[in-house]
Amino acid sequence: EITVGRGKYIDLLRPDENGHLITICSMEVFGYVRSLSAFRLSGTTRDFLVVGSDSGRVVILDFDSTRKLWKRLHQETYG
C-alpha cells in the first residue's frame, strides 16, 4: 500500500492484479500536508502515519480497514 499527500488530501493507494493503482481511501485534512512518515511500534504488526501540516499540527493516524477511513489517534499543535 502507498500513502500519498496531495495538498489537502491524504490518499491510500493499492496496486491491483494488473499493476494499476486504485484508491482505497481519500480523506480531506485540515491545512496542507507538508510531511508524511509511516512508523511501526516495536513488537507490533500495524503501521501508523504521522502527518505534519502547514498549520503546525502533527497528527498520528491509523487506517481502519473495515470502515475504510483514517482514525486520528493523537494531535498536537505547535506554533
XYZ file of C-alpha atoms in Angstrom:
79
model
C 0.000 0.000 0.000
C 1.098 3.535 -0.746
C 0.079 6.687 1.124
C 0.182 9.966 -0.790
C -0.312 13.530 0.461
C -1.763 15.841 -2.197
C -2.437 19.362 -0.968
C -5.353 18.999 1.467
C -5.868 15.261 0.836
C -4.339 12.008 2.047
C -4.851 9.050 -0.300
C -4.264 5.374 0.362
C -3.469 3.510 -2.861
C -3.054 -0.184 -3.595
C -1.936 -1.866 -6.821
C -4.451 -4.259 -8.403
C -3.550 -7.530 -10.127
C -2.756 -5.611 -13.364
C -0.372 -3.216 -11.624
C -2.709 -0.207 -11.766
C -3.096 1.874 -8.615
C -6.583 2.014 -7.166
C -7.677 4.420 -4.426
C -8.742 2.682 -1.226
C -9.414 5.866 0.741
C -9.196 9.604 0.090
C -9.622 11.989 3.016
C -9.571 15.780 3.227
C -7.447 17.118 6.099
C -7.122 20.432 7.934
C -4.452 22.547 6.258
C -1.992 21.433 3.609
C 0.030 18.250 4.060
C 3.723 19.133 4.426
C 5.153 15.814 5.584
C 4.184 12.147 5.837
C 6.008 9.380 7.613
C 4.986 5.809 8.375
C 6.167 4.079 11.532
C 5.611 0.826 13.385
C 5.872 0.347 17.135
C 8.294 -2.428 18.004
C 6.610 -5.750 18.640
C 3.517 -4.899 16.582
C 2.402 -5.619 13.021
C 0.386 -2.434 12.487
C 1.693 0.683 10.744
C 0.763 4.238 11.720
C 1.074 7.508 9.809
C 2.478 10.801 11.125
C 1.199 13.834 9.220
C 2.599 17.346 9.503
C 0.606 20.265 8.121
C 1.253 23.891 7.243
C -0.884 24.963 10.229
C 1.661 23.485 12.648
C -0.284 20.363 13.511
C 1.278 16.943 13.900
C -1.250 14.109 13.800
C -0.888 10.344 14.237
C -3.353 8.396 12.093
C -4.373 4.741 11.939
C -6.246 3.240 8.991
C -9.448 1.356 9.847
C -9.713 -1.228 7.065
C -13.263 -2.302 7.952
C -14.668 1.247 7.702
C -12.071 2.354 5.100
C -11.139 5.603 6.827
C -8.304 7.165 8.783
C -8.744 7.439 12.552
C -6.978 10.217 14.455
C -5.131 8.737 17.434
C -3.293 11.847 18.619
C -2.928 15.501 17.620
C -0.517 18.232 18.712
C -0.480 21.862 17.605
C 2.798 23.790 17.566
C 3.479 27.440 16.912
